JSON list of C-alpha atoms in Angstrom, two decimals:
[
{"chain": "W", "resi": 1, "resn": "UNK", "atom": "CA", "xyz": [33.25, 26.60, 37.14]},
{"chain": "W", "resi": 2, "resn": "UNK", "atom": "CA", "xyz": [29.52, 26.94, 36.52]},
{"chain": "W", "resi": 3, "resn": "UNK", "atom": "CA", "xyz": [27.52, 25.98, 39.59]},
{"chain": "W", "resi": 4, "resn": "UNK", "atom": "CA", "xyz": [24.90, 23.28, 39.07]},
{"chain": "W", "resi": 5, "resn": "UNK", "atom": "CA", "xyz": [21.56, 23.98, 40.77]},
{"chain": "W", "resi": 6, "resn": "UNK", "atom": "CA", "xyz": [18.84, 21.35, 40.73]},
{"chain": "W", "resi": 7, "resn": "UNK", "atom": "CA", "xyz": [15.26, 21.57, 41.98]},
{"chain": "W", "resi": 8, "resn": "UNK", "atom": "CA", "xyz": [13.69, 18.57, 40.20]},
{"chain": "W", "resi": 9, "resn": "UNK", "atom": "CA", "xyz": [13.60, 16.49, 43.38]},
{"chain": "W", "resi": 10, "resn": "UNK", "atom": "CA", "xyz": [11.63, 19.05, 45.37]},
{"chain": "W", "resi": 11, "resn": "UNK", "atom": "CA", "xyz": [9.48, 19.97, 42.37]},
{"chain": "W", "resi": 12, "resn": "UNK", "atom": "CA", "xyz": [8.39, 16.35, 41.81]},
{"chain": "W", "resi": 13, "resn": "UNK", "atom": "CA", "xyz": [8.75, 14.67, 45.20]},
{"chain": "W", "resi": 14, "resn": "UNK", "atom": "CA", "xyz": [9.08, 17.44, 47.76]},
{"chain": "W", "resi": 15, "resn": "UNK", "atom": "CA", "xyz": [5.92, 16.53, 49.61]},
{"chain": "W", "resi": 16, "resn": "UNK", "atom": "CA", "xyz": [5.86, 12.78, 48.90]},
{"chain": "W", "resi": 17, "resn": "UNK", "atom": "CA", "xyz": [9.55, 12.00, 49.59]},
{"chain": "W", "resi": 18, "resn": "UNK", "atom": "CA", "xyz": [11.28, 15.08, 51.02]},
{"chain": "W", "resi": 19, "resn": "UNK", "atom": "CA", "xyz": [14.39, 13.16, 52.11]},
{"chain": "W", "resi": 20, "resn": "UNK", "atom": "CA", "xyz": [14.92, 11.71, 48.63]},
{"chain": "W", "resi": 21, "resn": "UNK", "atom": "CA", "xyz": [14.34, 15.17, 47.17]},
{"chain": "W", "resi": 22, "resn": "UNK", "atom": "CA", "xyz": [17.03, 16.54, 49.51]},
{"chain": "W", "resi": 23, "resn": "UNK", "atom": "CA", "xyz": [19.55, 13.88, 48.50]},
{"chain": "W", "resi": 24, "resn": "UNK", "atom": "CA", "xyz": [18.80, 14.45, 44.80]},
{"chain": "W", "resi": 25, "resn": "UNK", "atom": "CA", "xyz": [18.93, 18.25, 44.79]},
{"chain": "W", "resi": 26, "resn": "UNK", "atom": "CA", "xyz": [21.42, 19.03, 47.56]},
{"chain": "W", "resi": 27, "resn": "UNK", "atom": "CA", "xyz": [23.80, 16.06, 47.62]},
{"chain": "W", "resi": 28, "resn": "UNK", "atom": "CA", "xyz": [23.85, 14.45, 44.15]},
{"chain": "W", "resi": 29, "resn": "UNK", "atom": "CA", "xyz": [23.60, 17.71, 42.20]},
{"chain": "W", "resi": 30, "resn": "UNK", "atom": "CA", "xyz": [24.39, 20.29, 44.86]},
{"chain": "W", "resi": 31, "resn": "UNK", "atom": "CA", "xyz": [27.63, 18.64, 46.05]},
{"chain": "W", "resi": 32, "resn": "UNK", "atom": "CA", "xyz": [28.72, 15.82, 43.73]},
{"chain": "W", "resi": 33, "resn": "UNK", "atom": "CA", "xyz": [27.97, 17.60, 40.43]},
{"chain": "W", "resi": 34, "resn": "UNK", "atom": "CA", "xyz": [29.74, 20.72, 41.74]},
{"chain": "W", "resi": 35, "resn": "UNK", "atom": "CA", "xyz": [32.90, 18.82, 42.67]},
{"chain": "W", "resi": 36, "resn": "UNK", "atom": "CA", "xyz": [35.71, 20.37, 40.62]},
{"chain": "W", "resi": 37, "resn": "UNK", "atom": "CA", "xyz": [37.97, 17.33, 40.30]},
{"chain": "W", "resi": 38, "resn": "UNK", "atom": "CA", "xyz": [36.54, 16.57, 36.85]},
{"chain": "W", "resi": 39, "resn": "UNK", "atom": "CA", "xyz": [35.00, 19.11, 34.51]},
{"chain": "W", "resi": 40, "resn": "UNK", "atom": "CA", "xyz": [31.27, 19.22, 33.81]},
{"chain": "W", "resi": 41, "resn": "UNK", "atom": "CA", "xyz": [31.61, 18.03, 30.21]},
{"chain": "W", "resi": 42, "resn": "UNK", "atom": "CA", "xyz": [33.41, 14.87, 31.34]},
{"chain": "W", "resi": 43, "resn": "UNK", "atom": "CA", "xyz": [30.91, 14.38, 34.15]},
{"chain": "W", "resi": 44, "resn": "UNK", "atom": "CA", "xyz": [28.05, 14.60, 31.63]},
{"chain": "W", "resi": 45, "resn": "UNK", "atom": "CA", "xyz": [29.67, 11.95, 29.42]},
{"chain": "W", "resi": 46, "resn": "UNK", "atom": "CA", "xyz": [30.26, 9.63, 32.39]},
{"chain": "W", "resi": 47, "resn": "UNK", "atom": "CA", "xyz": [26.62, 10.01, 33.41]},
{"chain": "W", "resi": 48, "resn": "UNK", "atom": "CA", "xyz": [25.30, 9.21, 29.93]},
{"chain": "W", "resi": 49, "resn": "UNK", "atom": "CA", "xyz": [27.50, 6.09, 29.74]},
{"chain": "W", "resi": 50, "resn": "UNK", "atom": "CA", "xyz": [26.39, 4.97, 33.22]},
{"chain": "W", "resi": 51, "resn": "UNK", "atom": "CA", "xyz": [22.70, 5.33, 32.32]},
{"chain": "W", "resi": 52, "resn": "UNK", "atom": "CA", "xyz": [23.25, 3.56, 29.01]},
{"chain": "W", "resi": 53, "resn": "UNK", "atom": "CA", "xyz": [25.06, 0.70, 30.73]},
{"chain": "W", "resi": 54, "resn": "UNK", "atom": "CA", "xyz": [22.18, 0.25, 33.17]},
{"chain": "W", "resi": 55, "resn": "UNK", "atom": "CA", "xyz": [19.64, 0.21, 30.35]},
{"chain": "W", "resi": 56, "resn": "UNK", "atom": "CA", "xyz": [17.97, 3.44, 31.48]},
{"chain": "W", "resi": 57, "resn": "UNK", "atom": "CA", "xyz": [16.41, 5.05, 28.42]},
{"chain": "W", "resi": 58, "resn": "UNK", "atom": "CA", "xyz": [13.63, 7.13, 29.93]},
{"chain": "W", "resi": 59, "resn": "UNK", "atom": "CA", "xyz": [13.31, 10.87, 30.55]},
{"chain": "W", "resi": 60, "resn": "UNK", "atom": "CA", "xyz": [16.34, 10.89, 32.85]},
{"chain": "W", "resi": 61, "resn": "UNK", "atom": "CA", "xyz": [18.62, 9.84, 30.00]},
{"chain": "W", "resi": 62, "resn": "UNK", "atom": "CA", "xyz": [17.02, 12.43, 27.72]},
{"chain": "W", "resi": 63, "resn": "UNK", "atom": "CA", "xyz": [17.73, 15.07, 30.38]},
{"chain": "W", "resi": 64, "resn": "UNK", "atom": "CA", "xyz": [21.38, 14.03, 30.68]},
{"chain": "W", "resi": 65, "resn": "UNK", "atom": "CA", "xyz": [21.85, 13.91, 26.91]},
{"chain": "W", "resi": 66, "resn": "UNK", "atom": "CA", "xyz": [20.54, 17.47, 26.71]},
{"chain": "W", "resi": 67, "resn": "UNK", "atom": "CA", "xyz": [22.74, 18.40, 29.67]},
{"chain": "W", "resi": 68, "resn": "UNK", "atom": "CA", "xyz": [25.75, 16.93, 27.87]},
{"chain": "W", "resi": 69, "resn": "UNK", "atom": "CA", "xyz": [25.00, 19.01, 24.81]},
{"chain": "W", "resi": 70, "resn": "UNK", "atom": "CA", "xyz": [24.54, 22.12, 26.94]},
{"chain": "W", "resi": 71, "resn": "UNK", "atom": "CA", "xyz": [28.02, 21.59, 28.40]},
{"chain": "W", "resi": 72, "resn": "UNK", "atom": "CA", "xyz": [29.81, 21.30, 25.10]},
{"chain": "W", "resi": 73, "resn": "UNK", "atom": "CA", "xyz": [29.46, 17.69, 23.95]},
{"chain": "W", "resi": 74, "resn": "UNK", "atom": "CA", "xyz": [29.17, 17.77, 20.17]},
{"chain": "W", "resi": 75, "resn": "UNK", "atom": "CA", "xyz": [27.23, 15.43, 17.89]},
{"chain": "W", "resi": 76, "resn": "UNK", "atom": "CA", "xyz": [30.39, 13.70, 16.71]},
{"chain": "W", "resi": 77, "resn": "UNK", "atom": "CA", "xyz": [31.61, 13.31, 20.29]},
{"chain": "W", "resi": 78, "resn": "UNK", "atom": "CA", "xyz": [28.38, 11.77, 21.60]},
{"chain": "W", "resi": 79, "resn": "UNK", "atom": "CA", "xyz": [28.28, 9.44, 18.59]},
{"chain": "W", "resi": 80, "resn": "UNK", "atom": "CA", "xyz": [31.83, 8.29, 19.40]},
{"chain": "W", "resi": 81, "resn": "UNK", "atom": "CA", "xyz": [31.01, 7.90, 23.10]},
{"chain": "W", "resi": 82, "resn": "UNK", "atom": "CA", "xyz": [27.92, 5.76, 22.43]},
{"chain": "W", "resi": 83, "resn": "UNK", "atom": "CA", "xyz": [29.74, 3.68, 19.82]},
{"chain": "W", "resi": 84, "resn": "UNK", "atom": "CA", "xyz": [32.64, 3.00, 22.20]},
{"chain": "W", "resi": 85, "resn": "UNK", "atom": "CA", "xyz": [30.34, 2.15, 25.11]},
{"chain": "W", "resi": 86, "resn": "UNK", "atom": "CA", "xyz": [28.28, -0.18, 22.88]},
{"chain": "W", "resi": 87, "resn": "UNK", "atom": "CA", "xyz": [31.10, -2.75, 22.86]},
{"chain": "W", "resi": 88, "resn": "UNK", "atom": "CA", "xyz": [30.97, -2.94, 26.66]},
{"chain": "W", "resi": 89, "resn": "UNK", "atom": "CA", "xyz": [27.35, -2.10, 27.53]},
{"chain": "W", "resi": 90, "resn": "UNK", "atom": "CA", "xyz": [25.51, -3.78, 24.65]},
{"chain": "W", "resi": 91, "resn": "UNK", "atom": "CA", "xyz": [24.57, -3.12, 21.04]},
{"chain": "W", "resi": 92, "resn": "UNK", "atom": "CA", "xyz": [20.82, -2.90, 21.68]},
{"chain": "W", "resi": 93, "resn": "UNK", "atom": "CA", "xyz": [21.38, -0.29, 24.38]},
{"chain": "W", "resi": 94, "resn": "UNK", "atom": "CA", "xyz": [23.43, 1.77, 21.95]},
{"chain": "W", "resi": 95, "resn": "UNK", "atom": "CA", "xyz": [20.59, 1.73, 19.42]},
{"chain": "W", "resi": 96, "resn": "UNK", "atom": "CA", "xyz": [18.18, 3.00, 22.07]},
{"chain": "W", "resi": 97, "resn": "UNK", "atom": "CA", "xyz": [20.53, 5.80, 23.13]},
{"chain": "W", "resi": 98, "resn": "UNK", "atom": "CA", "xyz": [21.29, 6.80, 19.54]},
{"chain": "W", "resi": 99, "resn": "UNK", "atom": "CA", "xyz": [17.57, 7.17, 18.84]},
{"chain": "W", "resi": 100, "resn": "UNK", "atom": "CA", "xyz": [17.31, 9.61, 21.74]},
{"chain": "W", "resi": 101, "resn": "UNK", "atom": "CA", "xyz": [20.57, 11.42, 20.98]},
{"chain": "W", "resi": 102, "resn": "UNK", "atom": "CA", "xyz": [19.43, 12.14, 17.42]},
{"chain": "W", "resi": 103, "resn": "UNK", "atom": "CA", "xyz": [16.53, 14.19, 18.77]},
{"chain": "W", "resi": 104, "resn": "UNK", "atom": "CA", "xyz": [18.83, 16.22, 21.03]},
{"chain": "W", "resi": 105, "resn": "UNK", "atom": "CA", "xyz": [21.52, 17.00, 18.45]},
{"chain": "W", "resi": 106, "resn": "UNK", "atom": "CA", "xyz": [19.05, 17.26, 15.59]},
{"chain": "W", "resi": 107, "resn": "UNK", "atom": "CA", "xyz": [19.97, 20.82, 14.55]},
{"chain": "W", "resi": 108, "resn": "UNK", "atom": "CA", "xyz": [23.61, 19.78, 14.10]},
{"chain": "W", "resi": 109, "resn": "UNK", "atom": "CA", "xyz": [22.46, 16.94, 11.85]},
{"chain": "W", "resi": 110, "resn": "UNK", "atom": "CA", "xyz": [20.34, 19.29, 9.78]},
{"chain": "W", "resi": 111, "resn": "UNK", "atom": "CA", "xyz": [22.70, 22.21, 9.21]},
{"chain": "W", "resi": 112, "resn": "UNK", "atom": "CA", "xyz": [23.29, 21.15, 5.60]},
{"chain": "W", "resi": 113, "resn": "UNK", "atom": "CA", "xyz": [20.03, 19.44, 4.65]},
{"chain": "W", "resi": 114, "resn": "UNK", "atom": "CA", "xyz": [17.60, 22.30, 4.92]},
{"chain": "W", "resi": 115, "resn": "UNK", "atom": "CA", "xyz": [15.83, 20.93, 7.99]},
{"chain": "W", "resi": 116, "resn": "UNK", "atom": "CA", "xyz": [14.94, 17.55, 6.47]},
{"chain": "W", "resi": 117, "resn": "UNK", "atom": "CA", "xyz": [16.45, 15.53, 9.34]},
{"chain": "W", "resi": 118, "resn": "UNK", "atom": "CA", "xyz": [14.79, 17.71, 11.95]},
{"chain": "W", "resi": 119, "resn": "UNK", "atom": "CA", "xyz": [11.45, 17.18, 10.24]},
{"chain": "W", "resi": 120, "resn": "UNK", "atom": "CA", "xyz": [12.04, 13.42, 10.15]},
{"chain": "W", "resi": 121, "resn": "UNK", "atom": "CA", "xyz": [12.87, 13.42, 13.85]},
{"chain": "W", "resi": 122, "resn": "UNK", "atom": "CA", "xyz": [9.55, 15.14, 14.60]},
{"chain": "W", "resi": 123, "resn": "UNK", "atom": "CA", "xyz": [7.37, 12.29, 13.30]},
{"chain": "W", "resi": 124, "resn": "UNK", "atom": "CA", "xyz": [7.16, 8.49, 13.44]},
{"chain": "W", "resi": 125, "resn": "UNK", "atom": "CA", "xyz": [6.64, 7.83, 9.71]},
{"chain": "W", "resi": 126, "resn": "UNK", "atom": "CA", "xyz": [9.68, 7.78, 7.39]},
{"chain": "W", "resi": 127, "resn": "UNK", "atom": "CA", "xyz": [10.00, 10.55, 4.82]},
{"chain": "W", "resi": 128, "resn": "UNK", "atom": "CA", "xyz": [10.77, 7.98, 2.16]},
{"chain": "W", "resi": 129, "resn": "UNK", "atom": "CA", "xyz": [12.28, 8.36, -1.30]},
{"chain": "W", "resi": 130, "resn": "UNK", "atom": "CA", "xyz": [12.08, 11.33, -3.68]},
{"chain": "W", "resi": 131, "resn": "UNK", "atom": "CA", "xyz": [8.67, 11.39, -5.34]},
{"chain": "W", "resi": 132, "resn": "UNK", "atom": "CA", "xyz": [10.17, 11.40, -8.83]},
{"chain": "W", "resi": 133, "resn": "UNK", "atom": "CA", "xyz": [7.25, 9.60, -10.47]},
{"chain": "W", "resi": 134, "resn": "UNK", "atom": "CA", "xyz": [4.96, 12.57, -9.76]},
{"chain": "W", "resi": 135, "resn": "UNK", "atom": "CA", "xyz": [7.57, 15.36, -9.83]},
{"chain": "W", "resi": 136, "resn": "UNK", "atom": "CA", "xyz": [5.88, 17.01, -12.82]},
{"chain": "W", "resi": 137, "resn": "UNK", "atom": "CA", "xyz": [2.80, 17.68, -10.68]},
{"chain": "W", "resi": 138, "resn": "UNK", "atom": "CA", "xyz": [4.69, 19.34, -7.78]},
{"chain": "W", "resi": 139, "resn": "UNK", "atom": "CA", "xyz": [6.12, 22.86, -7.59]},
{"chain": "W", "resi": 140, "resn": "UNK", "atom": "CA", "xyz": [9.12, 21.70, -5.51]},
{"chain": "W", "resi": 141, "resn": "UNK", "atom": "CA", "xyz": [10.70, 18.57, -4.12]},
{"chain": "W", "resi": 142, "resn": "UNK", "atom": "CA", "xyz": [8.48, 15.98, -2.45]},
{"chain": "W", "resi": 143, "resn": "UNK", "atom": "CA", "xyz": [8.99, 12.53, -0.95]},
{"chain": "W", "resi": 144, "resn": "UNK", "atom": "CA", "xyz": [6.83, 9.41, -0.77]},
{"chain": "W", "resi": 145, "resn": "UNK", "atom": "CA", "xyz": [6.76, 6.54, 1.71]},
{"chain": "W", "resi": 146, "resn": "UNK", "atom": "CA", "xyz": [4.25, 3.67, 1.28]},
{"chain": "W", "resi": 147, "resn": "UNK", "atom": "CA", "xyz": [2.78, 2.88, 4.70]},
{"chain": "W", "resi": 148, "resn": "UNK", "atom": "CA", "xyz": [0.31, 0.36, 3.23]},
{"chain": "W", "resi": 149, "resn": "UNK", "atom": "CA", "xyz": [-0.24, -0.85, -0.32]},
{"chain": "W", "resi": 150, "resn": "UNK", "atom": "CA", "xyz": [-2.82, -3.59, 0.40]},
{"chain": "W", "resi": 151, "resn": "UNK", "atom": "CA", "xyz": [-6.51, -3.26, 1.29]},
{"chain": "W", "resi": 152, "resn": "UNK", "atom": "CA", "xyz": [-6.32, 0.53, 1.59]},
{"chain": "W", "resi": 153, "resn": "UNK", "atom": "CA", "xyz": [-3.47, 2.56, 0.12]},
{"chain": "W", "resi": 154, "resn": "UNK", "atom": "CA", "xyz": [-1.79, 4.77, 2.73]},
{"chain": "W", "resi": 155, "resn": "UNK", "atom": "CA", "xyz": [1.21, 6.92, 1.82]},
{"chain": "W", "resi": 156, "resn": "UNK", "atom": "CA", "xyz": [3.23, 9.43, 3.79]},
{"chain": "W", "resi": 157, "resn": "UNK", "atom": "CA", "xyz": [3.75, 12.38, 1.47]},
{"chain": "W", "resi": 158, "resn": "UNK", "atom": "CA", "xyz": [6.35, 14.96, 2.50]},
{"chain": "W", "resi": 159, "resn": "UNK", "atom": "CA", "xyz": [6.74, 18.43, 0.99]},
{"chain": "W", "resi": 160, "resn": "UNK", "atom": "CA", "xyz": [9.85, 20.56, 1.38]},
{"chain": "W", "resi": 161, "resn": "UNK", "atom": "CA", "xyz": [9.20, 24.24, 2.27]},
{"chain": "W", "resi": 162, "resn": "UNK", "atom": "CA", "xyz": [7.38, 25.96, -0.56]},
{"chain": "W", "resi": 163, "resn": "UNK", "atom": "CA", "xyz": [6.46, 22.73, -2.35]},
{"chain": "W", "resi": 164, "resn": "UNK", "atom": "CA", "xyz": [2.84, 22.20, -3.37]},
{"chain": "W", "resi": 165, "resn": "UNK", "atom": "CA", "xyz": [1.10, 19.83, -5.74]},
{"chain": "W", "resi": 166, "resn": "UNK", "atom": "CA", "xyz": [-1.00, 21.06, -8.66]},
{"chain": "W", "resi": 167, "resn": "UNK", "atom": "CA", "xyz": [-4.72, 21.50, -8.49]},
{"chain": "W", "resi": 168, "resn": "UNK", "atom": "CA", "xyz": [-6.19, 18.07, -9.06]},
{"chain": "W", "resi": 169, "resn": "UNK", "atom": "CA", "xyz": [-9.38, 16.02, -8.82]},
{"chain": "W", "resi": 170, "resn": "UNK", "atom": "CA", "xyz": [-9.81, 12.46, -7.55]},
{"chain": "W", "resi": 171, "resn": "UNK", "atom": "CA", "xyz": [-12.37, 11.00, -9.91]},
{"chain": "W", "resi": 172, "resn": "UNK", "atom": "CA", "xyz": [-14.37, 7.81, -9.43]},
{"chain": "W", "resi": 173, "resn": "UNK", "atom": "CA", "xyz": [-17.45, 6.16, -10.84]},
{"chain": "W", "resi": 174, "resn": "UNK", "atom": "CA", "xyz": [-18.40, 5.13, -7.32]},
{"chain": "W", "resi": 175, "resn": "UNK", "atom": "CA", "xyz": [-16.87, 5.93, -3.92]},
{"chain": "W", "resi": 176, "resn": "UNK", "atom": "CA", "xyz": [-13.29, 7.12, -4.10]},
{"chain": "W", "resi": 177, "resn": "UNK", "atom": "CA", "xyz": [-11.76, 10.32, -2.83]},
{"chain": "W", "resi": 178, "resn": "UNK", "atom": "CA", "xyz": [-8.97, 10.82, -0.34]},
{"chain": "W", "resi": 179, "resn": "UNK", "atom": "CA", "xyz": [-8.34, 11.51, 3.34]},
{"chain": "W", "resi": 180, "resn": "UNK", "atom": "CA", "xyz": [-5.36, 13.57, 4.51]},
{"chain": "W", "resi": 181, "resn": "UNK", "atom": "CA", "xyz": [-3.97, 13.40, 8.06]},
{"chain": "W", "resi": 182, "resn": "UNK", "atom": "CA", "xyz": [-1.15, 15.78, 8.93]},
{"chain": "W", "resi": 183, "resn": "UNK", "atom": "CA", "xyz": [1.67, 13.93, 10.73]},
{"chain": "W", "resi": 184, "resn": "UNK", "atom": "CA", "xyz": [4.42, 16.54, 10.73]},
{"chain": "W", "resi": 185, "resn": "UNK", "atom": "CA", "xyz": [5.18, 20.20, 10.14]},
{"chain": "W", "resi": 186, "resn": "UNK", "atom": "CA", "xyz": [2.71, 22.81, 8.89]},
{"chain": "W", "resi": 187, "resn": "UNK", "atom": "CA", "xyz": [0.91, 22.78, 5.56]},
{"chain": "W", "resi": 188, "resn": "UNK", "atom": "CA", "xyz": [-2.18, 23.82, 3.68]},
{"chain": "W", "resi": 189, "resn": "UNK", "atom": "CA", "xyz": [-5.20, 22.33, 1.94]},
{"chain": "W", "resi": 190, "resn": "UNK", "atom": "CA", "xyz": [-7.44, 24.33, -0.36]},
{"chain": "W", "resi": 191, "resn": "UNK", "atom": "CA", "xyz": [-10.61, 23.48, -2.27]},
{"chain": "W", "resi": 192, "resn": "UNK", "atom": "CA", "xyz": [-11.52, 25.41, -5.38]},
{"chain": "W", "resi": 193, "resn": "UNK", "atom": "CA", "xyz": [-13.48, 28.53, -4.47]},
{"chain": "W", "resi": 194, "resn": "UNK", "atom": "CA", "xyz": [-12.59, 28.34, -0.76]},
{"chain": "W", "resi": 195, "resn": "UNK", "atom": "CA", "xyz": [-9.86, 29.78, 1.47]},
{"chain": "W", "resi": 196, "resn": "UNK", "atom": "CA", "xyz": [-6.80, 27.63, 2.27]},
{"chain": "W", "resi": 197, "resn": "UNK", "atom": "CA", "xyz": [-6.97, 25.63, 5.50]},
{"chain": "W", "resi": 198, "resn": "UNK", "atom": "CA", "xyz": [-3.80, 25.46, 7.62]},
{"chain": "W", "resi": 199, "resn": "UNK", "atom": "CA", "xyz": [-2.97, 21.94, 8.78]},
{"chain": "W", "resi": 200, "resn": "UNK", "atom": "CA", "xyz": [-1.02, 20.88, 11.89]},
{"chain": "W", "resi": 201, "resn": "UNK", "atom": "CA", "xyz": [-0.17, 17.39, 13.18]},
{"chain": "W", "resi": 202, "resn": "UNK", "atom": "CA", "xyz": [-3.41, 15.56, 13.94]},
{"chain": "W", "resi": 203, "resn": "UNK", "atom": "CA", "xyz": [-5.56, 17.64, 11.58]},
{"chain": "W", "resi": 204, "resn": "UNK", "atom": "CA", "xyz": [-7.65, 15.63, 9.14]},
{"chain": "W", "resi": 205, "resn": "UNK", "atom": "CA", "xyz": [-9.28, 16.58, 5.84]},
{"chain": "W", "resi": 206, "resn": "UNK", "atom": "CA", "xyz": [-11.77, 14.40, 3.95]},
{"chain": "W", "resi": 207, "resn": "UNK", "atom": "CA", "xyz": [-11.84, 15.01, 0.20]},
{"chain": "W", "resi": 208, "resn": "UNK", "atom": "CA", "xyz": [-14.82, 13.57, -1.70]},
{"chain": "W", "resi": 209, "resn": "UNK", "atom": "CA", "xyz": [-14.36, 12.43, -5.27]},
{"chain": "W", "resi": 210, "resn": "UNK", "atom": "CA", "xyz": [-14.87, 15.22, -7.79]},
{"chain": "W", "resi": 211, "resn": "UNK", "atom": "CA", "xyz": [-13.56, 18.07, -5.61]},
{"chain": "W", "resi": 212, "resn": "UNK", "atom": "CA", "xyz": [-10.84, 20.23, -7.16]},
{"chain": "W", "resi": 213, "resn": "UNK", "atom": "CA", "xyz": [-8.10, 20.95, -4.61]},
{"chain": "W", "resi": 214, "resn": "UNK", "atom": "CA", "xyz": [-4.39, 21.14, -3.80]},
{"chain": "W", "resi": 215, "resn": "UNK", "atom": "CA", "xyz": [-2.25, 20.57, -0.72]},
{"chain": "W", "resi": 216, "resn": "UNK", "atom": "CA", "xyz": [1.34, 21.28, 0.25]},
{"chain": "W", "resi": 217, "resn": "UNK", "atom": "CA", "xyz": [3.79, 23.16, 2.44]},
{"chain": "W", "resi": 218, "resn": "UNK", "atom": "CA", "xyz": [4.01, 26.79, 3.40]},
{"chain": "W", "resi": 219, "resn": "UNK", "atom": "CA", "xyz": [7.00, 28.94, 2.51]},
{"chain": "W", "resi": 220, "resn": "UNK", "atom": "CA", "xyz": [9.06, 28.26, 5.62]},
{"chain": "W", "resi": 221, "resn": "UNK", "atom": "CA", "xyz": [8.04, 24.83, 6.95]},
{"chain": "W", "resi": 222, "resn": "UNK", "atom": "CA", "xyz": [8.24, 21.18, 5.96]},
{"chain": "W", "resi": 223, "resn": "UNK", "atom": "CA", "xyz": [4.91, 19.36, 5.78]},
{"chain": "W", "resi": 224, "resn": "UNK", "atom": "CA", "xyz": [3.97, 15.67, 5.86]},
{"chain": "W", "resi": 225, "resn": "UNK", "atom": "CA", "xyz": [0.56, 14.07, 5.62]},
{"chain": "W", "resi": 226, "resn": "UNK", "atom": "CA", "xyz": [-0.78, 10.58, 5.29]},
{"chain": "W", "resi": 227, "resn": "UNK", "atom": "CA", "xyz": [-2.72, 10.26, 2.05]},
{"chain": "W", "resi": 228, "resn": "UNK", "atom": "CA", "xyz": [-5.38, 7.57, 2.46]},
{"chain": "W", "resi": 229, "resn": "UNK", "atom": "CA", "xyz": [-7.00, 6.35, -0.72]},
{"chain": "W", "resi": 230, "resn": "UNK", "atom": "CA", "xyz": [-10.74, 5.84, -0.23]},
{"chain": "W", "resi": 231, "resn": "UNK", "atom": "CA", "xyz": [-11.79, 2.63, -2.04]},
{"chain": "W", "resi": 232, "resn": "UNK", "atom": "CA", "xyz": [-14.01, 3.06, -5.06]},
{"chain": "W", "resi": 233, "resn": "UNK", "atom": "CA", "xyz": [-14.67, 2.02, -8.63]},
{"chain": "W", "resi": 234, "resn": "UNK", "atom": "CA", "xyz": [-12.93, 3.57, -11.62]},
{"chain": "W", "resi": 235, "resn": "UNK", "atom": "CA", "xyz": [-10.64, 5.69, -9.44]},
{"chain": "W", "resi": 236, "resn": "UNK", "atom": "CA", "xyz": [-8.18, 7.98, -11.18]},
{"chain": "W", "resi": 237, "resn": "UNK", "atom": "CA", "xyz": [-6.55, 11.39, -10.76]},
{"chain": "W", "resi": 238, "resn": "UNK", "atom": "CA", "xyz": [-6.92, 14.37, -13.08]},
{"chain": "W", "resi": 239, "resn": "UNK", "atom": "CA", "xyz": [-3.95, 16.74, -12.69]},
{"chain": "W", "resi": 240, "resn": "UNK", "atom": "CA", "xyz": [-4.54, 20.39, -13.50]},
{"chain": "W", "resi": 241, "resn": "UNK", "atom": "CA", "xyz": [-2.75, 23.75, -13.30]},
{"chain": "W", "resi": 242, "resn": "UNK", "atom": "CA", "xyz": [-0.17, 24.63, -10.61]},
{"chain": "W", "resi": 243, "resn": "UNK", "atom": "CA", "xyz": [-1.40, 25.80, -7.21]},
{"chain": "W", "resi": 244, "resn": "UNK", "atom": "CA", "xyz": [-0.67, 29.34, -5.90]},
{"chain": "W", "resi": 245, "resn": "UNK", "atom": "CA", "xyz": [2.95, 29.88, -4.88]},
{"chain": "W", "resi": 246, "resn": "UNK", "atom": "CA", "xyz": [3.78, 29.70, -1.18]}
]
């Protein structure tokens, strides 16, 4: 059986609480976790259920969910475990644990969806519905989620790998324009006559009215940005030729 070795207690509390660190590293993990009466996979499941039942949904649960996965617990198994425990531990607790488990088993969720679920798990804004209304202006599949439609329009726009919108211009008689804030993945923004700018989560681009530009994903990565409509008078979009291929 694989031997469990733990140093988290000494790493975090070795000087502040050396006795607690000893119990954590040497007794709980060093002895109890290495007891061979039940296998490590079962022990991982028992631990996850115990933490869920106590309402513990912090980094310790995340660690033990990852530990469960590392010792062979599959996505379907952890889903069944949490569902079963929900009837005894509480429905709200199950929701909290599921939200964490999805981030740990994300690659198993995304094997057949091209990474869409993994991209969703990486950001707080929903991907939304297929952007069919503007599909003719995009070189691939995109998605749209309205964050706000009053006062100031804010939309989360998601591009699958390789998808870009056409060159276009936000026109206005007064004010107008657009602000882009990357919230997930890696993408690009380019103004006419300038080099493309790579965008990562937190990057912001301000686009004045009248500037010809495009934005979208690279060849191998999903990309999401908030598109914030700057208020103005006589605002409209002029869609032009396709952007360069990824």
